[in-house]
Short mmCIF file of C-alpha atoms in Angstrom, two decimals:
data_model
loop_
_atom_site.label_atom_id
_atom_site.label_comp_id
_atom_site.label_asym_id
_atom_site.label_seq_id
_atom_site.Cartn_x
_atom_site.Cartn_y
_atom_site.Cartn_z
CA MET A 1 12.36 23.91 5.32
CA ASN A 2 13.85 26.59 3.08
CA ASP A 3 15.69 26.58 -0.76
CA LEU A 4 12.92 23.77 -2.18
CA ASN A 5 12.81 23.62 -5.18
CA TRP A 6 11.30 21.00 -8.04
CA LYS A 7 12.55 20.85 -11.65
CA TYR A 8 11.24 17.56 -14.08
CA GLY A 9 13.71 14.68 -13.57
CA ASN A 10 13.86 10.76 -13.05
CA PHE A 11 13.05 8.76 -10.46
CA SER A 12 16.78 7.75 -10.51
CA MET A 13 18.33 10.59 -9.32
CA VAL A 14 16.14 10.78 -5.76
CA ASP A 15 19.38 10.56 -2.79
CA GLY A 16 18.17 8.23 -0.18
CA GLU A 17 15.24 6.00 0.58
CA LEU A 18 11.74 7.14 0.38
CA GLU A 19 9.50 6.88 2.93
CA THR A 20 5.89 5.82 2.71
CA TYR A 21 3.25 3.57 4.34
CA ASN A 22 2.10 2.24 0.61
CA THR A 23 5.12 0.68 -0.52
CA LEU A 24 3.81 0.33 -4.16
CA TYR A 25 3.95 3.98 -4.64
CA ILE A 26 7.67 2.87 -4.81
CA ASP A 27 7.37 -0.15 -7.26
CA LYS A 28 5.15 2.31 -9.71
CA ALA A 29 7.87 5.02 -9.46
CA SER A 30 10.67 2.13 -10.54
CA ILE A 31 8.05 1.79 -13.88
CA ASN A 32 6.96 5.57 -14.50
CA ASN A 33 10.00 6.25 -13.09
CA ASP A 34 9.97 10.40 -15.08
CA GLY A 35 8.36 13.10 -13.45
CA LEU A 36 9.50 16.36 -10.47
CA ILE A 37 12.54 15.57 -8.56
CA LEU A 38 12.55 17.85 -5.53
CA LEU A 39 16.17 19.09 -4.51
CA HIS A 40 16.94 20.86 -1.36
CA LYS A 41 20.10 22.15 -2.01
CA ASP A 42 21.14 20.60 -4.91
CA LYS A 43 20.07 17.55 -3.08
CA ALA A 44 17.01 15.23 -4.82
CA ILE A 45 15.13 14.18 -1.97
CA GLY A 46 11.84 13.61 -3.50
CA PHE A 47 9.72 12.46 -6.24
CA ILE A 48 6.30 12.61 -8.25
CA ASN A 49 5.99 10.23 -11.27
CA LEU A 50 4.35 12.13 -13.99
CA VAL A 51 2.14 10.28 -17.08
CA ASN A 52 0.83 13.00 -19.11
CA ILE A 53 -2.57 13.10 -20.38
CA ILE A 54 -3.14 13.12 -23.98
CA GLY A 55 -5.31 15.27 -25.68
CA PHE A 56 -8.34 18.30 -24.75
CA LEU A 57 -5.89 18.13 -21.15
CA LYS A 58 -2.41 18.00 -22.49
CA LYS A 59 -1.39 20.04 -19.94
CA THR A 60 -2.51 18.24 -17.11
CA TYR A 61 -1.05 14.95 -15.35
CA ILE A 62 -1.19 11.87 -13.49
CA SER A 63 0.57 10.01 -10.50
CA LYS A 64 0.32 6.96 -10.04
CA THR A 65 2.92 7.44 -6.81
CA GLY A 66 1.71 10.50 -5.20
CA LEU A 67 4.13 12.97 -3.30
CA LEU A 68 7.49 10.95 -2.07
CA LEU A 69 9.36 11.91 0.35
CA THR A 70 12.70 10.87 1.88
CA ASN A 71 11.62 12.54 5.18
CA ALA A 72 8.17 12.83 5.55
CA SER A 73 8.34 15.15 8.08
CA PHE A 74 8.48 18.75 5.73
CA TYR A 75 6.09 17.35 3.68
CA MET A 76 3.75 20.78 4.03
CA ASP A 77 6.59 22.87 2.37
CA ALA A 78 7.48 20.60 0.10
CA LEU A 79 3.65 20.79 -0.74
CA ILE A 80 3.61 23.98 -0.61
CA SER A 81 6.72 23.81 -2.98
CA LEU A 82 4.94 22.24 -5.85
CA GLU A 83 2.04 24.02 -5.50
CA GLU A 84 4.35 27.01 -7.02
CA PHE A 85 5.92 24.88 -9.61
CA VAL A 86 2.63 23.56 -10.81
CA VAL A 87 0.91 27.74 -11.30
CA SER A 88 4.48 28.23 -12.31
CA GLU A 89 4.52 25.92 -15.68
CA GLY A 90 0.50 26.29 -16.08
CA ILE A 91 -0.11 22.18 -15.30
CA VAL A 92 -2.21 20.33 -13.24
CA ILE A 93 -1.32 17.13 -11.03
CA ILE A 94 -3.78 14.67 -10.30
CA SER A 95 -2.22 13.08 -7.69
CA GLN A 96 -2.69 9.47 -5.33
CA VAL A 97 -1.80 10.90 -1.87
CA ASP A 98 -0.13 8.80 0.94
CA TYR A 99 -1.75 7.49 4.30
CA ILE A 100 1.69 8.48 6.15
CA TYR A 101 0.27 12.19 5.92
CA LYS A 102 -2.73 11.64 7.83
CA LYS A 103 -2.62 14.74 9.73
CA LEU A 104 -2.57 16.56 6.35
CA ASN A 105 -4.32 20.45 7.37
CA HIS A 106 -3.97 22.66 4.40
CA PHE A 107 -6.05 25.00 3.24
CA SER A 108 -4.67 26.48 -0.18
CA ARG A 109 -6.25 27.71 -3.45
CA VAL A 110 -3.63 25.57 -5.98
CA SER A 111 -4.81 22.53 -4.14
CA SER A 112 -7.81 20.45 -3.74
CA PHE A 113 -8.11 16.91 -2.22
CA LEU A 114 -11.24 14.53 -2.74
CA GLY A 115 -12.66 10.97 -1.72
CA ASN A 116 -11.69 9.75 1.75
CA LYS A 117 -9.55 5.95 2.04
CA GLN A 118 -8.53 4.12 5.17
CA THR A 119 -5.96 1.51 6.42
CA ILE A 120 -5.29 -0.38 9.21
CA ILE A 121 -1.47 0.65 10.46
CA ASN A 122 0.19 -1.79 13.32
CA ILE A 123 3.02 -0.99 14.89
CA ILE A 124 5.98 -3.54 15.50
CA ASP A 125 7.17 -2.66 18.85
CA THR A 126 7.00 -5.93 20.87
CA ASP A 127 7.24 -9.63 20.80
CA VAL A 128 4.44 -12.09 19.44
CA GLU A 129 3.22 -13.14 22.23
CA SER A 130 3.20 -9.31 23.84
CA TRP A 131 0.72 -8.75 20.71
CA LEU A 132 -0.90 -11.48 20.81
CA LEU A 133 -2.27 -10.08 24.59
CA GLN A 134 -3.10 -6.55 22.91
CA ILE A 135 -5.50 -7.89 20.01
CA LYS A 136 -9.28 -8.64 19.74
CA LYS A 137 -9.88 -11.17 22.39
CA LYS A 138 -11.79 -13.36 19.40
CA HIS A 139 -8.91 -13.27 17.33
CA ARG A 140 -6.94 -14.58 19.78
CA TYR A 141 -8.64 -17.58 20.44
CA TYR A 142 -8.71 -18.50 16.74
CA VAL A 143 -4.49 -17.69 16.71
CA ARG A 144 -4.67 -20.09 19.23
CA LYS A 145 -6.47 -22.64 18.15
CA ALA A 146 -5.45 -23.18 14.57
CA ILE A 147 -1.14 -22.44 15.95
CA LYS A 148 -2.53 -26.19 17.92
CA SER A 149 -4.40 -28.01 15.14
CA ASP A 150 -1.92 -31.16 13.95
CA ASN A 151 -2.49 -30.96 10.71
CA GLN A 152 -1.65 -27.58 10.08
CA ARG A 153 1.57 -25.23 9.47
CA CYS A 154 2.39 -21.90 8.14
CA GLU A 155 5.97 -21.10 6.01
CA ILE A 156 7.41 -17.47 5.33
CA LYS A 157 9.49 -16.95 2.79
CA ILE A 158 11.22 -14.17 0.28
CA ILE A 159 9.98 -14.76 -2.86
CA ASP A 160 13.31 -15.23 -4.59
CA SER A 161 13.70 -18.56 -2.89
CA ILE A 162 10.32 -19.92 -4.86
CA ASP A 163 10.19 -21.49 -7.40
CA SER A 164 8.43 -19.37 -11.33
CA SER A 165 6.28 -22.42 -11.07
CA PHE A 166 5.02 -22.40 -7.98
CA ARG A 167 5.10 -18.69 -7.55
CA GLY A 168 2.51 -18.85 -11.27
CA GLN A 169 0.70 -22.18 -9.06
CA LEU A 170 -0.04 -19.25 -5.68
CA TYR A 171 -2.20 -16.72 -8.28
CA ASP A 172 -4.20 -19.11 -9.91
CA ILE A 173 -5.09 -20.33 -6.21
CA TYR A 174 -5.27 -16.16 -5.48
CA ALA A 175 -7.00 -15.58 -9.04
CA GLU A 176 -9.91 -18.66 -8.98
CA ASN A 177 -11.18 -17.87 -4.84
CA MET A 178 -10.93 -14.26 -5.33
CA GLY A 179 -13.56 -14.43 -8.63
CA ASN A 180 -15.73 -16.97 -6.67
CA LYS A 181 -16.14 -14.06 -4.18
CA GLY A 182 -16.94 -11.33 -7.40
CA VAL A 183 -13.98 -8.96 -6.22
CA ASN A 184 -11.83 -6.98 -8.23
CA LEU A 185 -8.11 -8.84 -8.93
CA LEU A 186 -5.27 -5.89 -8.04
CA PHE A 187 -3.61 -8.23 -10.39
CA SER A 188 -5.91 -8.70 -13.12
CA THR A 189 -3.23 -11.27 -15.01
CA LYS A 190 -0.68 -14.03 -13.89
CA ASP A 191 1.82 -12.36 -15.91
CA GLU A 192 1.21 -8.49 -14.34
CA PHE A 193 1.43 -10.99 -11.02
CA ILE A 194 4.62 -12.43 -12.26
CA ASN A 195 6.06 -8.88 -13.89
CA PHE A 196 5.19 -7.42 -10.45
CA ILE A 197 7.47 -10.41 -8.75
CA ASN A 198 10.60 -10.42 -11.08
CA ARG A 199 10.96 -6.47 -10.40
CA ASN A 200 10.91 -7.37 -6.20
CA LEU A 201 12.63 -9.95 -6.27
CA LYS A 202 14.48 -9.42 -2.42
CA ASN A 203 11.49 -7.57 -0.63
CA ILE A 204 8.15 -9.82 -0.95
CA ILE A 205 7.87 -11.73 1.66
CA ILE A 206 5.32 -14.55 1.32
CA THR A 207 3.28 -16.81 4.36
CA ILE A 208 1.95 -20.16 2.89
CA CYS A 209 0.02 -22.41 5.34
CA PHE A 210 -0.67 -25.59 5.12
CA LYS A 211 -3.35 -27.90 6.09
CA ASP A 212 -2.59 -31.68 5.60
CA ASP A 213 -0.11 -30.95 2.13
CA GLU A 214 -3.19 -28.39 1.01
CA ILE A 215 -2.70 -24.46 0.80
CA SER A 216 -5.31 -23.49 3.25
CA TYR A 217 -3.78 -19.85 3.17
CA PHE A 218 -1.14 -17.14 2.21
CA ASN A 219 -0.97 -13.50 1.65
CA VAL A 220 1.79 -11.95 -0.10
CA VAL A 221 4.06 -8.63 1.23
CA HIS A 222 5.74 -6.25 -0.14
CA THR A 223 8.35 -4.38 1.70
CA ASN A 224 10.20 -0.77 1.36
CA LYS A 225 12.46 -0.22 4.20
CA GLU A 226 11.02 -0.81 7.63
CA VAL A 227 7.12 -0.98 6.45
CA ALA A 228 5.88 -3.98 5.39
CA ASN A 229 3.11 -3.75 2.81
CA TYR A 230 -0.21 -6.09 3.25
CA ILE A 231 -1.26 -6.11 -0.39
CA MET A 232 -3.14 -9.26 -1.03
CA ALA A 233 -4.20 -12.25 0.39
CA VAL A 234 -6.72 -15.62 0.12
CA THR A 235 -8.50 -18.02 2.32
CA THR A 236 -9.20 -21.31 0.65
CA LYS A 237 -11.80 -23.25 1.44
CA SER A 238 -9.72 -25.43 3.96
CA GLY A 239 -8.64 -22.66 5.48
CA MET A 240 -11.82 -20.89 6.80
CA SER A 241 -12.64 -23.83 8.83
CA SER A 242 -8.74 -24.10 10.20
CA TYR A 243 -8.84 -20.79 10.89
CA ALA A 244 -5.32 -20.12 9.09
CA SER A 245 -5.43 -16.68 8.26
CA TYR A 246 -5.17 -15.50 11.98
CA MET A 247 -2.78 -17.71 12.52
CA GLY A 248 -1.16 -16.67 8.98
CA VAL A 249 -0.97 -13.17 10.12
CA TYR A 250 0.44 -13.70 13.41
CA LYS A 251 3.20 -15.55 11.88
CA LEU A 252 3.99 -12.83 10.23
CA TYR A 253 4.03 -10.59 12.57
CA ASP A 254 6.37 -13.00 14.73
CA TYR A 255 8.17 -12.41 11.49
CA LEU A 256 8.30 -9.15 10.81
CA TYR A 257 9.38 -8.00 14.55
CA SER A 258 12.30 -10.86 14.23
CA HIS A 259 13.25 -9.20 11.64
CA ASN A 260 13.67 -5.66 12.49
CA PHE A 261 10.18 -3.76 10.92
CA LYS A 262 8.34 -1.10 12.63
CA ILE A 263 5.11 -0.98 10.56
CA LEU A 264 3.42 -3.99 8.87
CA ASN A 265 0.02 -1.46 6.66
CA PHE A 266 -2.61 -3.46 6.76
CA GLY A 267 -4.04 -2.69 3.11
CA GLY A 268 -7.10 -0.30 2.32
CA VAL A 269 -9.90 -1.12 4.26
CA ASP A 270 -13.67 -0.47 3.63
CA SER A 271 -16.15 -0.72 6.00
CA VAL A 272 -19.25 -0.66 4.31
CA ASN A 273 -18.62 -2.64 1.16
CA ASN A 274 -15.93 -5.41 2.79
CA HIS A 275 -17.11 -5.29 6.23
CA GLY A 276 -15.96 -8.50 7.02
CA VAL A 277 -12.50 -8.13 5.60
CA TYR A 278 -12.73 -5.03 7.83
CA LEU A 279 -13.37 -6.64 11.31
CA PHE A 280 -10.31 -9.58 10.49
CA LYS A 281 -7.82 -6.47 9.60
CA ARG A 282 -9.28 -4.23 12.42
CA GLY A 283 -8.92 -7.63 15.18
CA PHE A 284 -5.39 -7.14 15.41
CA SER A 285 -5.52 -4.52 17.20
CA GLY A 286 -3.77 -1.66 14.38
CA GLU A 287 -5.39 1.97 13.81
CA LEU A 288 -7.88 3.03 11.28
CA LEU A 289 -5.58 5.85 9.56
CA GLU A 290 -7.57 8.20 7.38
CA SER A 291 -6.31 10.20 3.54
CA PRO A 292 -8.25 11.48 0.47
CA SER A 293 -7.92 9.64 -1.71
CA TYR A 294 -6.91 12.34 -4.81
CA MET A 295 -5.09 15.32 -4.99
CA ILE A 296 -5.23 18.31 -7.26
CA ILE A 297 -3.12 20.71 -7.87
CA GLY A 298 -3.60 23.60 -10.14
CA VAL A 299 -5.48 26.79 -10.82
CA GLY A 300 -7.54 28.14 -13.92
CA LEU A 301 -10.37 26.37 -16.07
CA ILE A 302 -8.16 22.90 -17.20
CA ALA A 303 -7.45 21.97 -12.69
CA TRP A 304 -11.46 22.90 -12.35
CA ILE A 305 -12.68 20.39 -15.58
CA ALA A 306 -10.04 18.05 -14.06
CA LYS A 307 -11.90 18.19 -10.36
CA SER A 308 -14.84 17.72 -12.08
CA ILE A 309 -14.54 14.81 -14.28
CA LEU A 310 -13.12 12.93 -11.01
CA GLN A 311 -15.76 13.71 -8.54
CA LEU A 312 -18.16 12.44 -11.39
CA ARG A 313 -15.83 9.43 -12.25
CA MET A 314 -15.64 8.66 -8.07
CA LEU A 315 -19.63 8.86 -7.99
CA VAL A 316 -20.54 6.04 -10.71
CA LYS A 317 -17.94 4.10 -9.33
CA SER A 318 -19.56 4.49 -5.75
CA ARG A 319 -23.16 3.51 -6.78
#
């Protein structure tokens, strides 16, 4: 694509919907909305948010959104144009990388790609009963067993329709159960969770399963256009024995299909350090995608220092 150029701007200047598998990048763009916009014939078709690092690396920026485009097919052209802009400005960008660019194959003296992350993507192109026949045999058995349980049911709601006090209760269940497992919380405080909800009242879907009248499982899905992003889920003690999580995913898929969603991003997986969750998500027949964890764009000493610090941080975190 010709006539691409970047300039400093704001997220609100973008014309059209941005594509992403990780819809949380859209939420982060709405918070940290200053950065660079990509122009094509005076139309803003892309965005990358930038947060400046103060101090020695003052010409270095961190992007929590990565490169977001209204059409992912021109990613390579957008990246090459961004590299030219970064070099001309003498800056360095440390950025996230979206799974939507899984086929990235780009050699450059300006951009470096570090780390590896995985997710599972389900294409929503068949009705729920046809999909049920495609998933792993064990998963299919657990789904049917949970559905046949007389004392178990699941409800799906847009978060806007749920009472604010009940939203807080969901967070308490999440924090307690994840804390018992020693898992890092996506939202470290209830206020952080509530603020996230308040920003996304119309595009968060909650699936809640009950055993008798007690919550046995729930998941939180954040949406953007036709993409649903499975960002957090909790199975309580009662839900473990009743296979509530299997029923919950089944009901979620049915809802997404009936509401014309095209993609369910099951969220990040770690086949080594969290093998149980990996097997659970993998069993629903989705495609395993890999992408780099980070991209560093820039040249010179500052870029080399930023890359070295990030590599060291990733090494320490992996131990």
